[in-house]
GROMACS .gro file of N, CA and C in nm:
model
  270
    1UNK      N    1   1.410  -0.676  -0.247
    1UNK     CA    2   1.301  -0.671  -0.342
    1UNK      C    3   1.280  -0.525  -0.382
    2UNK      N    4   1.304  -0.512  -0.494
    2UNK     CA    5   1.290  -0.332  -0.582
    2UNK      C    6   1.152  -0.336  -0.573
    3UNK      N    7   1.090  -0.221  -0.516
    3UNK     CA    8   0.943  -0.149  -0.554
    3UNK      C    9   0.968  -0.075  -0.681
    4UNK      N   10   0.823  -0.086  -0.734
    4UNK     CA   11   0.807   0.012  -0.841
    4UNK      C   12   0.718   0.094  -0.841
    5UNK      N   13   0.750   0.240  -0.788
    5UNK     CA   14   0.618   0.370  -0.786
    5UNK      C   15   0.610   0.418  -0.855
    6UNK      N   16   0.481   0.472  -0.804
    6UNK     CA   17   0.428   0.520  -0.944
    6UNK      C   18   0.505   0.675  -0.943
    7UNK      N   19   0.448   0.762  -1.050
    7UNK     CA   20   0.588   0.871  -1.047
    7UNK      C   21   0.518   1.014  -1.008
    8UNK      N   22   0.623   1.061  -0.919
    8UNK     CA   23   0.516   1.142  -0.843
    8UNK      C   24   0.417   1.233  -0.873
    9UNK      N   25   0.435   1.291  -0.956
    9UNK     CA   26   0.299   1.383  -1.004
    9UNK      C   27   0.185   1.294  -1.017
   10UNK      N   28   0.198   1.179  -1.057
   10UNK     CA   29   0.097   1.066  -1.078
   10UNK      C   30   0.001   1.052  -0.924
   11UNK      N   31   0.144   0.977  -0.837
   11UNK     CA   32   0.095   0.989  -0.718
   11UNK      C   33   0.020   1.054  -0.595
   12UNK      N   34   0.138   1.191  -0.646
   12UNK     CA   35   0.042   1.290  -0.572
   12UNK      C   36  -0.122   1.315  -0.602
   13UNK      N   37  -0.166   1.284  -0.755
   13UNK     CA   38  -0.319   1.326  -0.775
   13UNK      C   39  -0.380   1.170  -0.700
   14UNK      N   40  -0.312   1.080  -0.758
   14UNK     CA   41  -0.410   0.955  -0.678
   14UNK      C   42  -0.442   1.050  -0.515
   15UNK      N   43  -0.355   1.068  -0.469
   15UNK     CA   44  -0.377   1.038  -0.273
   15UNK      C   45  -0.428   1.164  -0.244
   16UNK      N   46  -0.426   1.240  -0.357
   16UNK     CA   47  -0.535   1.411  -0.333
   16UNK      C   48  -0.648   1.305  -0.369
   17UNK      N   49  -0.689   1.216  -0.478
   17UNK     CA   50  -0.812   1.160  -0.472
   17UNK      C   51  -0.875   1.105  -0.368
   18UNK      N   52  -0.760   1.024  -0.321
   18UNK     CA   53  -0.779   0.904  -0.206
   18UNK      C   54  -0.850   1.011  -0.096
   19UNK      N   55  -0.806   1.089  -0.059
   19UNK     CA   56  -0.820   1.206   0.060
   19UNK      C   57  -0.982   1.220   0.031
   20UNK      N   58  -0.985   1.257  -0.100
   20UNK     CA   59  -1.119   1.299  -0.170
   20UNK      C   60  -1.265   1.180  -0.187
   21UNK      N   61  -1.189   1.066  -0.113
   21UNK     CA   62  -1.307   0.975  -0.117
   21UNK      C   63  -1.312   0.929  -0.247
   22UNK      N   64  -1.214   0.916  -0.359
   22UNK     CA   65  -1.239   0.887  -0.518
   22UNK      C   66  -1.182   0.732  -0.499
   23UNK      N   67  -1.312   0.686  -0.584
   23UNK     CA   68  -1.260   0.542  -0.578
   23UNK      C   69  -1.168   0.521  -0.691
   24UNK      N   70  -1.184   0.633  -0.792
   24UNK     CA   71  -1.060   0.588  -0.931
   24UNK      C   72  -0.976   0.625  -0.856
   25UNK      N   73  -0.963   0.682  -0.748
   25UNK     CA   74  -0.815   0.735  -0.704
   25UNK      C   75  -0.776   0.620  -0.658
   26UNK      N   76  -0.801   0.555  -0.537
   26UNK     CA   77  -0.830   0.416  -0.490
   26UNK      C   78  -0.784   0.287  -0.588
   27UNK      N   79  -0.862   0.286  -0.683
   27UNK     CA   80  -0.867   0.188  -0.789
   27UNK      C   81  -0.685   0.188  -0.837
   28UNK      N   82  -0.651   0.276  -0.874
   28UNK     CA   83  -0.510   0.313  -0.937
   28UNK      C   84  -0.477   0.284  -0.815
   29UNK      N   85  -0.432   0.309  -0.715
   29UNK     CA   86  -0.331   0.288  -0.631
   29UNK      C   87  -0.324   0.154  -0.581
   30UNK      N   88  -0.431   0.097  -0.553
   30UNK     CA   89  -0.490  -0.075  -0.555
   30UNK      C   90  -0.435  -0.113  -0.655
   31UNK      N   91  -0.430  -0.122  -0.808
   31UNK     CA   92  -0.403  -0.186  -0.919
   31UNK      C   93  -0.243  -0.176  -0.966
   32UNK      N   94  -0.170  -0.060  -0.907
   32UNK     CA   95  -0.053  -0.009  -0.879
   32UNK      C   96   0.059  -0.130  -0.803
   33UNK      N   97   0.019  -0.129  -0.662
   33UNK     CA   98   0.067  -0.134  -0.592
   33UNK      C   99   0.025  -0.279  -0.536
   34UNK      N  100  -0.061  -0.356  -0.545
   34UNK     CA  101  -0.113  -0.468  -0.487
   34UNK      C  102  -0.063  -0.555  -0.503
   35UNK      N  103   0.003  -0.621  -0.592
   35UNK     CA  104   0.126  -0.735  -0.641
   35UNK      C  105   0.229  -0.722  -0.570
   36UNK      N  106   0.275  -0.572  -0.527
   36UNK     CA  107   0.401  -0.565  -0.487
   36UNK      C  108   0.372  -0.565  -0.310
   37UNK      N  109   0.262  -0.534  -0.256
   37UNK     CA  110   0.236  -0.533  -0.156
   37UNK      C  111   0.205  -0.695  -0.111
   38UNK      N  112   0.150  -0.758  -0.201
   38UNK     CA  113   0.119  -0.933  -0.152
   38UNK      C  114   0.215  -0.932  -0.104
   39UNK      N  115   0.375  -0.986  -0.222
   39UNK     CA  116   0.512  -1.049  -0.244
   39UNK      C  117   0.593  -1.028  -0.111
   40UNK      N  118   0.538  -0.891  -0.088
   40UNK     CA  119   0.566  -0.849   0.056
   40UNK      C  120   0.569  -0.919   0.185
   41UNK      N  121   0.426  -0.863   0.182
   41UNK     CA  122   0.365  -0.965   0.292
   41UNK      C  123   0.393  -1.136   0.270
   42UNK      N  124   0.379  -1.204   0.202
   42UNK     CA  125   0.409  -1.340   0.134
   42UNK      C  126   0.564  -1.382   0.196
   43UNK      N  127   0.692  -1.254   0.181
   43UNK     CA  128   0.750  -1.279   0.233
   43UNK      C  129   0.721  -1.322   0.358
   44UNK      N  130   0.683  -1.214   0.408
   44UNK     CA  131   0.662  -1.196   0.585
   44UNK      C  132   0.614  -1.330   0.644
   45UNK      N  133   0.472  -1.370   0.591
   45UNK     CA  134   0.439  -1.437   0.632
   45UNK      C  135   0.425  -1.576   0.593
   46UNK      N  136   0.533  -1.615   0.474
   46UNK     CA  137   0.532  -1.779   0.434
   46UNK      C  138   0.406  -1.845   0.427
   47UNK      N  139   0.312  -1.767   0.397
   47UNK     CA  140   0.174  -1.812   0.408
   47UNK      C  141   0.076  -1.803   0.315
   48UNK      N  142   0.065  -1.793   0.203
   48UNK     CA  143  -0.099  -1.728   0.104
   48UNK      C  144  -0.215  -1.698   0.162
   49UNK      N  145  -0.278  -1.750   0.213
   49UNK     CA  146  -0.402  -1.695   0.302
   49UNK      C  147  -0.362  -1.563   0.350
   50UNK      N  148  -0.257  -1.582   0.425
   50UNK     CA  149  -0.250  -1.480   0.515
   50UNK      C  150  -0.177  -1.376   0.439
   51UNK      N  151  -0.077  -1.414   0.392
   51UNK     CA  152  -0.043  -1.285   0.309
   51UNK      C  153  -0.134  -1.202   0.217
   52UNK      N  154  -0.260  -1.260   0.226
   52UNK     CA  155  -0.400  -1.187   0.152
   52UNK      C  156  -0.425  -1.118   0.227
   53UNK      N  157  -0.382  -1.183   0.380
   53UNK     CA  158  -0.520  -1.131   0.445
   53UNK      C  159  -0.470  -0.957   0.499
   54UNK      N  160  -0.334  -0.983   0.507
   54UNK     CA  161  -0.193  -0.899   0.519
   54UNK      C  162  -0.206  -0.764   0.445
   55UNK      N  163  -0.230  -0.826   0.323
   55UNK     CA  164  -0.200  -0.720   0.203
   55UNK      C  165  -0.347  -0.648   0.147
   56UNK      N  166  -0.472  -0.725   0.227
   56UNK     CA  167  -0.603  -0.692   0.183
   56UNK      C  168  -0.643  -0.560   0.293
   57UNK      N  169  -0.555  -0.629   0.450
   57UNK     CA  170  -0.579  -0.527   0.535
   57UNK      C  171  -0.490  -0.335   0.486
   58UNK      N  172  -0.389  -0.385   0.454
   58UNK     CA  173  -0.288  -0.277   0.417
   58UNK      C  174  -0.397  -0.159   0.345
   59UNK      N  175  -0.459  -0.226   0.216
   59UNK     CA  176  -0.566  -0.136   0.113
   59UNK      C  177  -0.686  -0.077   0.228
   60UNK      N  178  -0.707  -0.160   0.316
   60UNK     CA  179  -0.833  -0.105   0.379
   60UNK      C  180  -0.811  -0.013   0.469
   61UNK      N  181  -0.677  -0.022   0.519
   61UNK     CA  182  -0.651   0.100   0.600
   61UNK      C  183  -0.612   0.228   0.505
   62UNK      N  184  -0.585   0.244   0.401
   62UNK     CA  185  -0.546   0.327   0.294
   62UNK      C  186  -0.735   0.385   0.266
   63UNK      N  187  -0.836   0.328   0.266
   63UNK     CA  188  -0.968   0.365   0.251
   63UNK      C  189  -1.039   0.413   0.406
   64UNK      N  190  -0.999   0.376   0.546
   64UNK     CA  191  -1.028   0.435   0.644
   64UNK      C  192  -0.969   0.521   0.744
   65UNK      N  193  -0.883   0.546   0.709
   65UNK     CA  194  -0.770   0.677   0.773
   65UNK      C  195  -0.732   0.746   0.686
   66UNK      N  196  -0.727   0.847   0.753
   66UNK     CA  197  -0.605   0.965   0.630
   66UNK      C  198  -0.508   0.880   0.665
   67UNK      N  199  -0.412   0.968   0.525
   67UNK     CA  200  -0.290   0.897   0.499
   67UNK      C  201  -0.165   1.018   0.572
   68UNK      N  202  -0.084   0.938   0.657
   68UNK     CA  203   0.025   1.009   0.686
   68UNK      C  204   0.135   1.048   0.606
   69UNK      N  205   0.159   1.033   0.478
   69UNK     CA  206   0.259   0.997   0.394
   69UNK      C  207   0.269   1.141   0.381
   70UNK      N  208   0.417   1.147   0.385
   70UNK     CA  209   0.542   1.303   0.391
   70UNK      C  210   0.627   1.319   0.285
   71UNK      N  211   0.591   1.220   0.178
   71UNK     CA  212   0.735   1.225   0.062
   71UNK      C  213   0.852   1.209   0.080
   72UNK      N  214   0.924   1.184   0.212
   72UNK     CA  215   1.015   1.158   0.231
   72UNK      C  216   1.108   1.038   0.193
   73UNK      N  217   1.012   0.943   0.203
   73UNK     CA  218   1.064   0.814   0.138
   73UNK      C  219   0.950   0.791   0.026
   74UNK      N  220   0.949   0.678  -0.021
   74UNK     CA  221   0.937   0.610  -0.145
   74UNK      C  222   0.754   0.535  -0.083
   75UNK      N  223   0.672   0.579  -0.119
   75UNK     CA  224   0.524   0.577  -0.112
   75UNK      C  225   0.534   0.371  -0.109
   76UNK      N  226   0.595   0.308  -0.146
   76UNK     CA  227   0.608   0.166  -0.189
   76UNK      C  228   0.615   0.119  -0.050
   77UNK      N  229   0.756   0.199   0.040
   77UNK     CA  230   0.819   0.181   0.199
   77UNK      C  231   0.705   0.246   0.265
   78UNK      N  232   0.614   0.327   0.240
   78UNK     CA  233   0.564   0.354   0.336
   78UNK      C  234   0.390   0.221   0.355
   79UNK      N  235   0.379   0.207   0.234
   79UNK     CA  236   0.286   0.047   0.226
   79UNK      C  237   0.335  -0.031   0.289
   80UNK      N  238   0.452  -0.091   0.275
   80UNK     CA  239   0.553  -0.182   0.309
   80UNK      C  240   0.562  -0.197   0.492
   81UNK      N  241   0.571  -0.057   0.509
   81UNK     CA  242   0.561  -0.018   0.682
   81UNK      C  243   0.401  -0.093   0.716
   82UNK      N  244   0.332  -0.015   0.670
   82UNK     CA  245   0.195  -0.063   0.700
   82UNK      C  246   0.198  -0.209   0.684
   83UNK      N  247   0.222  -0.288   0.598
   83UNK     CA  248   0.201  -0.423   0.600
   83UNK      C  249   0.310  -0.501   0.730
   84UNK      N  250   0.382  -0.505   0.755
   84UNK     CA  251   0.495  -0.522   0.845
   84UNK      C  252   0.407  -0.537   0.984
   85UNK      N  253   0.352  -0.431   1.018
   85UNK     CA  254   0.291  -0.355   1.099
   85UNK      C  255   0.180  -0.434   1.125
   86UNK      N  256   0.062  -0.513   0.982
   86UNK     CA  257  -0.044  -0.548   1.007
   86UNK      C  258   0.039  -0.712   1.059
   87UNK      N  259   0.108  -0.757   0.947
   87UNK     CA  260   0.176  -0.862   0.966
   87UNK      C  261   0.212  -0.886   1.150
   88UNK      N  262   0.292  -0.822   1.248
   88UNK     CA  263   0.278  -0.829   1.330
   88UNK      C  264   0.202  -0.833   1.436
   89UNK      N  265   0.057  -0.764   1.394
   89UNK     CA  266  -0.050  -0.749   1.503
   89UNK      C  267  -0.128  -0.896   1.457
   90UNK      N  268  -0.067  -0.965   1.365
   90UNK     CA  269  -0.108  -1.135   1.377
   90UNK      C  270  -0.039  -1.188   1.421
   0.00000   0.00000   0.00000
């Protein structure tokens, strides 16, 4: 399954927002990325409920932790990690 990110200069101001407590920062990266994060989880978990519940947790940890993200890989894989991650602690 191809992710589609957003492009980095873009990105980088969202997650200086996100850092910053900005909910437009938030909002864009939610509206971005949330389709591709369900389909995800949806894989994972053959389930709709849960792949909500999967992909709802993923955003909320993105609003209560800093974000570890290094640029190294593709901001899409590093969601993707996180959902995997929530997916398993069910």
């Amino acid at each position: 399954m191809a992710m589609n990110d957003m492009q980095p200069q873009e990105l980088q101001l969202a997650l200086q927002g996100l850092a910053a407590k900005d909910g437009d920062a938030y909002s864009k990266i939610y509206s971005h990325y949330r389709d591709q994060i369900y389909r995800f989880s949806r894989t994972l978990m053959r389930d709709d409920a849960t792949a909500e519940d999967v992909a709802g947790d993923v955003f909320y940890a993105l609003l209560r932790k800093p974000i570890n993200f290094n640029y190294r890989s593709k901001f899409s894989s590093y969601l993707c990690t996180i959902a995997r991650n929530k997916a398993v602690d069910l």
